[in-house]
PDB file of C-alpha atoms in Angstrom:
ATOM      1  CA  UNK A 127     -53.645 -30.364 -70.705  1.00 59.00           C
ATOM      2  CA  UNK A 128     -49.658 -30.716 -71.124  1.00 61.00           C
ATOM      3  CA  UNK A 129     -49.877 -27.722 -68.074  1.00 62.00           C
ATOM      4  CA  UNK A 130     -52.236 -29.633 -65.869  1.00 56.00           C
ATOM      5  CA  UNK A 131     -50.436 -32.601 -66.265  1.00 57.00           C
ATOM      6  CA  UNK A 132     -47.156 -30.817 -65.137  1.00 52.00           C
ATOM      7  CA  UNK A 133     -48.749 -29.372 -62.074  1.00 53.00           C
ATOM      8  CA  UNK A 134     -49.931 -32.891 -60.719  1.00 57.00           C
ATOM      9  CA  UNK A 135     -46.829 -34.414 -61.115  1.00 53.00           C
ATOM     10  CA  UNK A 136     -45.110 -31.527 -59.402  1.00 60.00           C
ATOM     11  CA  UNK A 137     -47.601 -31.876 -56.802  1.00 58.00           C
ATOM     12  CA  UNK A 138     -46.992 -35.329 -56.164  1.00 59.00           C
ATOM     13  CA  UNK A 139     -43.306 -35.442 -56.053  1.00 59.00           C
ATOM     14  CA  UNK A 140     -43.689 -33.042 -52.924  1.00 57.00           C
ATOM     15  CA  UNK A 141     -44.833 -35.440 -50.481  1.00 55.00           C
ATOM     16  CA  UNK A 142     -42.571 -38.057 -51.700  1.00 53.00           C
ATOM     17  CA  UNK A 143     -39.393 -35.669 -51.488  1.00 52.00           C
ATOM     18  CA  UNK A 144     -40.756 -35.333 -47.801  1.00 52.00           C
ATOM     19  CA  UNK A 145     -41.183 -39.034 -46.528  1.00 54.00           C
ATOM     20  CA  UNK A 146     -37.505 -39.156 -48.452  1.00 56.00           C
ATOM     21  CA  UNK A 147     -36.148 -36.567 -45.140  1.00 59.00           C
ATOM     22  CA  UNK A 148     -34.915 -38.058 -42.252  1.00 59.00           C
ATOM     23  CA  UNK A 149     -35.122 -35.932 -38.619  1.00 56.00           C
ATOM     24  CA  UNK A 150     -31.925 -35.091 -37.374  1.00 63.00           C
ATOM     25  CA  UNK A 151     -30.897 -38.684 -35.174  1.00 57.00           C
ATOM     26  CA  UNK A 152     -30.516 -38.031 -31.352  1.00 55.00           C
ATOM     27  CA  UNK A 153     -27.078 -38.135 -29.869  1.00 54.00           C
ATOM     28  CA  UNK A 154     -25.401 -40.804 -29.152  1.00 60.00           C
ATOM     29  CA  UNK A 155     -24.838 -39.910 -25.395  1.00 59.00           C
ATOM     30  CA  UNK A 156     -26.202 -36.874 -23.595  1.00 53.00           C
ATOM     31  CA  UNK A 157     -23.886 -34.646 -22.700  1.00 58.00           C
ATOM     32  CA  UNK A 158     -22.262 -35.318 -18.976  1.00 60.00           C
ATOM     33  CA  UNK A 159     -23.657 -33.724 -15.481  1.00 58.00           C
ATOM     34  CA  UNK A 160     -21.627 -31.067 -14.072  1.00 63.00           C
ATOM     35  CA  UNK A 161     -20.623 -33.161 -10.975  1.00 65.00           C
ATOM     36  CA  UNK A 162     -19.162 -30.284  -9.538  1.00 65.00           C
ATOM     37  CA  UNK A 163     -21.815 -29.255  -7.194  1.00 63.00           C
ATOM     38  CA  UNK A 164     -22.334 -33.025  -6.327  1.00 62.00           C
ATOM     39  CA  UNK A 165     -18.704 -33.373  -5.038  1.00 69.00           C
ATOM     40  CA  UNK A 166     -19.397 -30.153  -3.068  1.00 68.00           C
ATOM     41  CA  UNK A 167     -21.501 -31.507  -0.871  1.00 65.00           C
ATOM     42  CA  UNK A 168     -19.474 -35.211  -0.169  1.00 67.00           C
ATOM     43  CA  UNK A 169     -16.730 -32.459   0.906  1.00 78.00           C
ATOM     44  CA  UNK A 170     -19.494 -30.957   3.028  1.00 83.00           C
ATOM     45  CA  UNK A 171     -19.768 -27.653   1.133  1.00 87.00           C
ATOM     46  CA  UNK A 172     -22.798 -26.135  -0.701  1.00 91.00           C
ATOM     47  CA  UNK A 173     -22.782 -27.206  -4.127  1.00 89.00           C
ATOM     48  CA  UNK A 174     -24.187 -24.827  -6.663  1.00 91.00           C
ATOM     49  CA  UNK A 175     -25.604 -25.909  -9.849  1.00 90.00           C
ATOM     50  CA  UNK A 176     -27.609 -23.863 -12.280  1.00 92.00           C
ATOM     51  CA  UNK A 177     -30.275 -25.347 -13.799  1.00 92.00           C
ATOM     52  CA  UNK A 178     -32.142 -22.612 -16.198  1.00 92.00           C
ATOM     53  CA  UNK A 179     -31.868 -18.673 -16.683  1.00 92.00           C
ATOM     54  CA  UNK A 180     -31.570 -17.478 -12.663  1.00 93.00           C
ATOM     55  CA  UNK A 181     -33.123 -20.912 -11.219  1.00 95.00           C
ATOM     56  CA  UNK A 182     -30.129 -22.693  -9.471  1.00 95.00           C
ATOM     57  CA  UNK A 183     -29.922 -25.964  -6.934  1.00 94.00           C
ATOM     58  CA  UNK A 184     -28.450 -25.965  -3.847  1.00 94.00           C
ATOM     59  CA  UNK A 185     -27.162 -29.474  -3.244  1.00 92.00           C
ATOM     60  CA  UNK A 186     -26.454 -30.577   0.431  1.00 91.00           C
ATOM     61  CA  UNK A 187     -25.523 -33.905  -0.230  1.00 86.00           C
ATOM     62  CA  UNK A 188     -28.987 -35.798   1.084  1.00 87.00           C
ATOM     63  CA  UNK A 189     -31.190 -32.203   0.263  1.00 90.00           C
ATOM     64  CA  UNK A 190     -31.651 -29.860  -2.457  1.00 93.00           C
ATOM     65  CA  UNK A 191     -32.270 -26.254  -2.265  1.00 95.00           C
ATOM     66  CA  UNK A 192     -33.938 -24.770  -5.217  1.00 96.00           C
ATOM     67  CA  UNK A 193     -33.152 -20.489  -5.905  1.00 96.00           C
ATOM     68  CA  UNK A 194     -34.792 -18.392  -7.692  1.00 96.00           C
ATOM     69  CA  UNK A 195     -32.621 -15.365  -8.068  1.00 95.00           C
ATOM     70  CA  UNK A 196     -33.487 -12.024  -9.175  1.00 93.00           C
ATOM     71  CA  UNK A 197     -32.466  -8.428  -9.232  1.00 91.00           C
ATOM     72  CA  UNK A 198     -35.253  -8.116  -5.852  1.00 90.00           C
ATOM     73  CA  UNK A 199     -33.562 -10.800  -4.049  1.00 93.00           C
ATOM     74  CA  UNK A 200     -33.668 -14.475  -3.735  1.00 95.00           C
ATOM     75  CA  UNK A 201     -36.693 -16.553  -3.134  1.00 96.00           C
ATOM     76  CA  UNK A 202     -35.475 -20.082  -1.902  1.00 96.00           C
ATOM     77  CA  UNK A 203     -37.677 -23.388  -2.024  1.00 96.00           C
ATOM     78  CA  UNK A 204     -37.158 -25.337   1.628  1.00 94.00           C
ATOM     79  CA  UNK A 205     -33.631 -23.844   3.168  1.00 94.00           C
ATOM     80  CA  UNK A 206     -32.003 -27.385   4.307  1.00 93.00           C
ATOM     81  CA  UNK A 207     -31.371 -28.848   7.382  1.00 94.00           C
ATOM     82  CA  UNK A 208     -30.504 -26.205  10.157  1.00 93.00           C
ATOM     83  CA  UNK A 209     -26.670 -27.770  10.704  1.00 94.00           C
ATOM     84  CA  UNK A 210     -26.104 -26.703   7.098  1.00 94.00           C
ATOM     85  CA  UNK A 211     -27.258 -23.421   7.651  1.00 94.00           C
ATOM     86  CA  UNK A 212     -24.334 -21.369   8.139  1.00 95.00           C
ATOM     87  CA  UNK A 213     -22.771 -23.430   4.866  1.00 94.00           C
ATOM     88  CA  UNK A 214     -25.971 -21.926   2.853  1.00 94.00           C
ATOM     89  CA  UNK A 215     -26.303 -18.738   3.745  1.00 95.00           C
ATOM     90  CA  UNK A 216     -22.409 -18.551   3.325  1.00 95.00           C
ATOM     91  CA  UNK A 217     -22.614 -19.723  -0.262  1.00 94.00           C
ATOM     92  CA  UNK A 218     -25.763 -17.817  -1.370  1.00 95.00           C
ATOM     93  CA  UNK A 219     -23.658 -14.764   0.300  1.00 94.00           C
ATOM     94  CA  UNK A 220     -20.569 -15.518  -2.286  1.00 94.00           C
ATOM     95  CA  UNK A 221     -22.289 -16.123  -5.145  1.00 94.00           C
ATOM     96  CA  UNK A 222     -25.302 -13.904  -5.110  1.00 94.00           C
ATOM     97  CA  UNK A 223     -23.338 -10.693  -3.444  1.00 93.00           C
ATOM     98  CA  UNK A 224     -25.927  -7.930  -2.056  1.00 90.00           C
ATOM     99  CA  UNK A 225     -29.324 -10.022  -3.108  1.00 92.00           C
ATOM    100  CA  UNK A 226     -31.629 -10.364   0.167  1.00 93.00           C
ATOM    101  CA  UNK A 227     -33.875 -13.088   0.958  1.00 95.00           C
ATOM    102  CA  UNK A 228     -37.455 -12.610  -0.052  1.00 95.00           C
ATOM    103  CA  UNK A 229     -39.156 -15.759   0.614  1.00 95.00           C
ATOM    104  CA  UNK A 230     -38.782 -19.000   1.637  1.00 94.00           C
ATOM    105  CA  UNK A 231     -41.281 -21.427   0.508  1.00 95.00           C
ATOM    106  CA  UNK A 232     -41.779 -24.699   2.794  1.00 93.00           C
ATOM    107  CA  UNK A 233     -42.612 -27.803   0.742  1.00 92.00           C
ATOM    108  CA  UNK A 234     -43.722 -29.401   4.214  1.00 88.00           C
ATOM    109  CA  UNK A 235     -42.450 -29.475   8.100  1.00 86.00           C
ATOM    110  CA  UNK A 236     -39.836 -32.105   8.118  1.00 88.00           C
ATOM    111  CA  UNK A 237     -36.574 -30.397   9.506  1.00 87.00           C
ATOM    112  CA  UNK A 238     -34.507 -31.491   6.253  1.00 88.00           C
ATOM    113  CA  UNK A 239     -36.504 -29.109   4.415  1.00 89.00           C
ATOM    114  CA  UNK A 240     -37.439 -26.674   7.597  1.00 89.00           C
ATOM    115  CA  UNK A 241     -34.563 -26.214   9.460  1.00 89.00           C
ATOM    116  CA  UNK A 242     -32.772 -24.039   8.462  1.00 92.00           C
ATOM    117  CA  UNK A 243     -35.661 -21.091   8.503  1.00 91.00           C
ATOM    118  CA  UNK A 244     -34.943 -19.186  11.261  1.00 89.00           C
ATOM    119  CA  UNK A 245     -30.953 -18.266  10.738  1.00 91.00           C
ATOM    120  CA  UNK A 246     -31.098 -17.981   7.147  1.00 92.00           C
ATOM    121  CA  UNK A 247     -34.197 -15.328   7.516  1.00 90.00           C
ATOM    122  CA  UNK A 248     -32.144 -14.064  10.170  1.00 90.00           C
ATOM    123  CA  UNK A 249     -29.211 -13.672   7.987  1.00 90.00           C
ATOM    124  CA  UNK A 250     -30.102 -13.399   4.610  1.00 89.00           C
ATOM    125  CA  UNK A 251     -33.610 -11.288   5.063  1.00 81.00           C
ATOM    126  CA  UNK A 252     -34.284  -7.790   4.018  1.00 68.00           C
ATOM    127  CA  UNK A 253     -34.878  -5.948   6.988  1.00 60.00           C
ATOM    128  CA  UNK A 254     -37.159  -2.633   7.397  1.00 52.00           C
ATOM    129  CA  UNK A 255     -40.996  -1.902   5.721  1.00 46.00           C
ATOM    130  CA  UNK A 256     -41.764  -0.318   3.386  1.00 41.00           C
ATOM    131  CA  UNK A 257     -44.303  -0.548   0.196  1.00 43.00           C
ATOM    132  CA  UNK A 258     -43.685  -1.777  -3.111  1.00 45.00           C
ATOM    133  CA  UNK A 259     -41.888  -4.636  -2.740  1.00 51.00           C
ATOM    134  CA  UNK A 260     -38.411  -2.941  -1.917  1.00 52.00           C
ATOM    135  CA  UNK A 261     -37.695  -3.467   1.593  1.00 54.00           C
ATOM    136  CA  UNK A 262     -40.149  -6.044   3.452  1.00 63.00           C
ATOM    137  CA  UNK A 263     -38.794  -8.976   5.440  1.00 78.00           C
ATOM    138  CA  UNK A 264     -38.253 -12.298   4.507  1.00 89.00           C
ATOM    139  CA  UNK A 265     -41.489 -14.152   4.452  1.00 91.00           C
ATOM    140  CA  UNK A 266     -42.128 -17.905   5.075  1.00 89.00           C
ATOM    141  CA  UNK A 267     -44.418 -19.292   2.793  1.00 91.00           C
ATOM    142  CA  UNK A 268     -46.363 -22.655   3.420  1.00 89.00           C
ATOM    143  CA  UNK A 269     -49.466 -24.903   4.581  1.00 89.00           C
ATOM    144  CA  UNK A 270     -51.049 -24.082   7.479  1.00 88.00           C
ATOM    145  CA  UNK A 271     -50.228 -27.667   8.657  1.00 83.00           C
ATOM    146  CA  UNK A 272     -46.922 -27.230   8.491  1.00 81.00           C
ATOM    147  CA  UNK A 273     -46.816 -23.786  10.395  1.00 80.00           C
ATOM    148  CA  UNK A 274     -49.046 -25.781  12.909  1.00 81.00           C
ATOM    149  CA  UNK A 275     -46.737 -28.976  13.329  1.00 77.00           C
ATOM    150  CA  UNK A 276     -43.647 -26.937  13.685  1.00 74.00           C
ATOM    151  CA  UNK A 277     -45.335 -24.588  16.213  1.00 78.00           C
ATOM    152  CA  UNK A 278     -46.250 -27.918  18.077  1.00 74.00           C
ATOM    153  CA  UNK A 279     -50.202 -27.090  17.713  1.00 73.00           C
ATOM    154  CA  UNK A 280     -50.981 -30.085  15.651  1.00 61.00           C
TER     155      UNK A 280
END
């Protein structure tokens, strides 16, 4: 009986011991944003900020280019404005050295997000054929509304 009586009360002083722990408490202020990429672009350069693993932002000031970079390539997501073109395709050149374009993936037609298509493909884009994934050209990726609209067929 003495036995039994041990076990319960060492049973019951568990869950008591455990309401008794507190969670860590949250820090008192999260930690600051690297603001270098955000003065970048109010100096009208490319500001480069990475965000997890090989996913990085492309700030432009008033539009955001999101890379995915790789040991294949890049694959970008929208490629800005076209008059900050040259300013992109400079920066992905410096800090992603010998890494083609792959794709480009359109969130939708406006020219902030369009623009700069053509001359960073141009650029930037793996040129020849060629199977398993090693040497195609860029590709555009998007609605068939968009491809429409910026063709002028819609």
């Amino acid at each position: 009986m003495k036995r039994l009586a041990l076990v319960g009360l060492i049973a019951l002083s568990f869950p008591v011991s455990a309401q008794h722990q507190r969670p860590e408490s949250p820090p008192d202020r999260l930690p600051p944003p690297a603001l270098a990429p955000l003065r970048a672009a109010a100096n009208g350069q490319v500001g480069i900020l990475p965000v997890q693993g090989n996913i990085y932002m492309l700030n432009l000031g008033d539009a955001n280019i999101v890379a995915q970079v790789g040991l294949d390539g890049i694959l970008l997501v929208d490629s800005g404005p076209a008059d900050w073109s040259e300013r992109v395709i400079a920066a992905l050149r410096d800090r992603f050295p010998g890494r083609p374009l792959r794709y480009i993936i359109n969130t939708h037609m406006h020219p902030d997000h369009t623009g700069g298509n053509a001359a960073v493909v141009k650029a930037l884009g793996a040129t020849g054929g060629g199977g398993g994934g090693g040497g195609a050209a860029a590709r555009i990726i998007s609605h068939e509304n968009t491809l429409n609209r910026m063709q002028g067929t819609a």
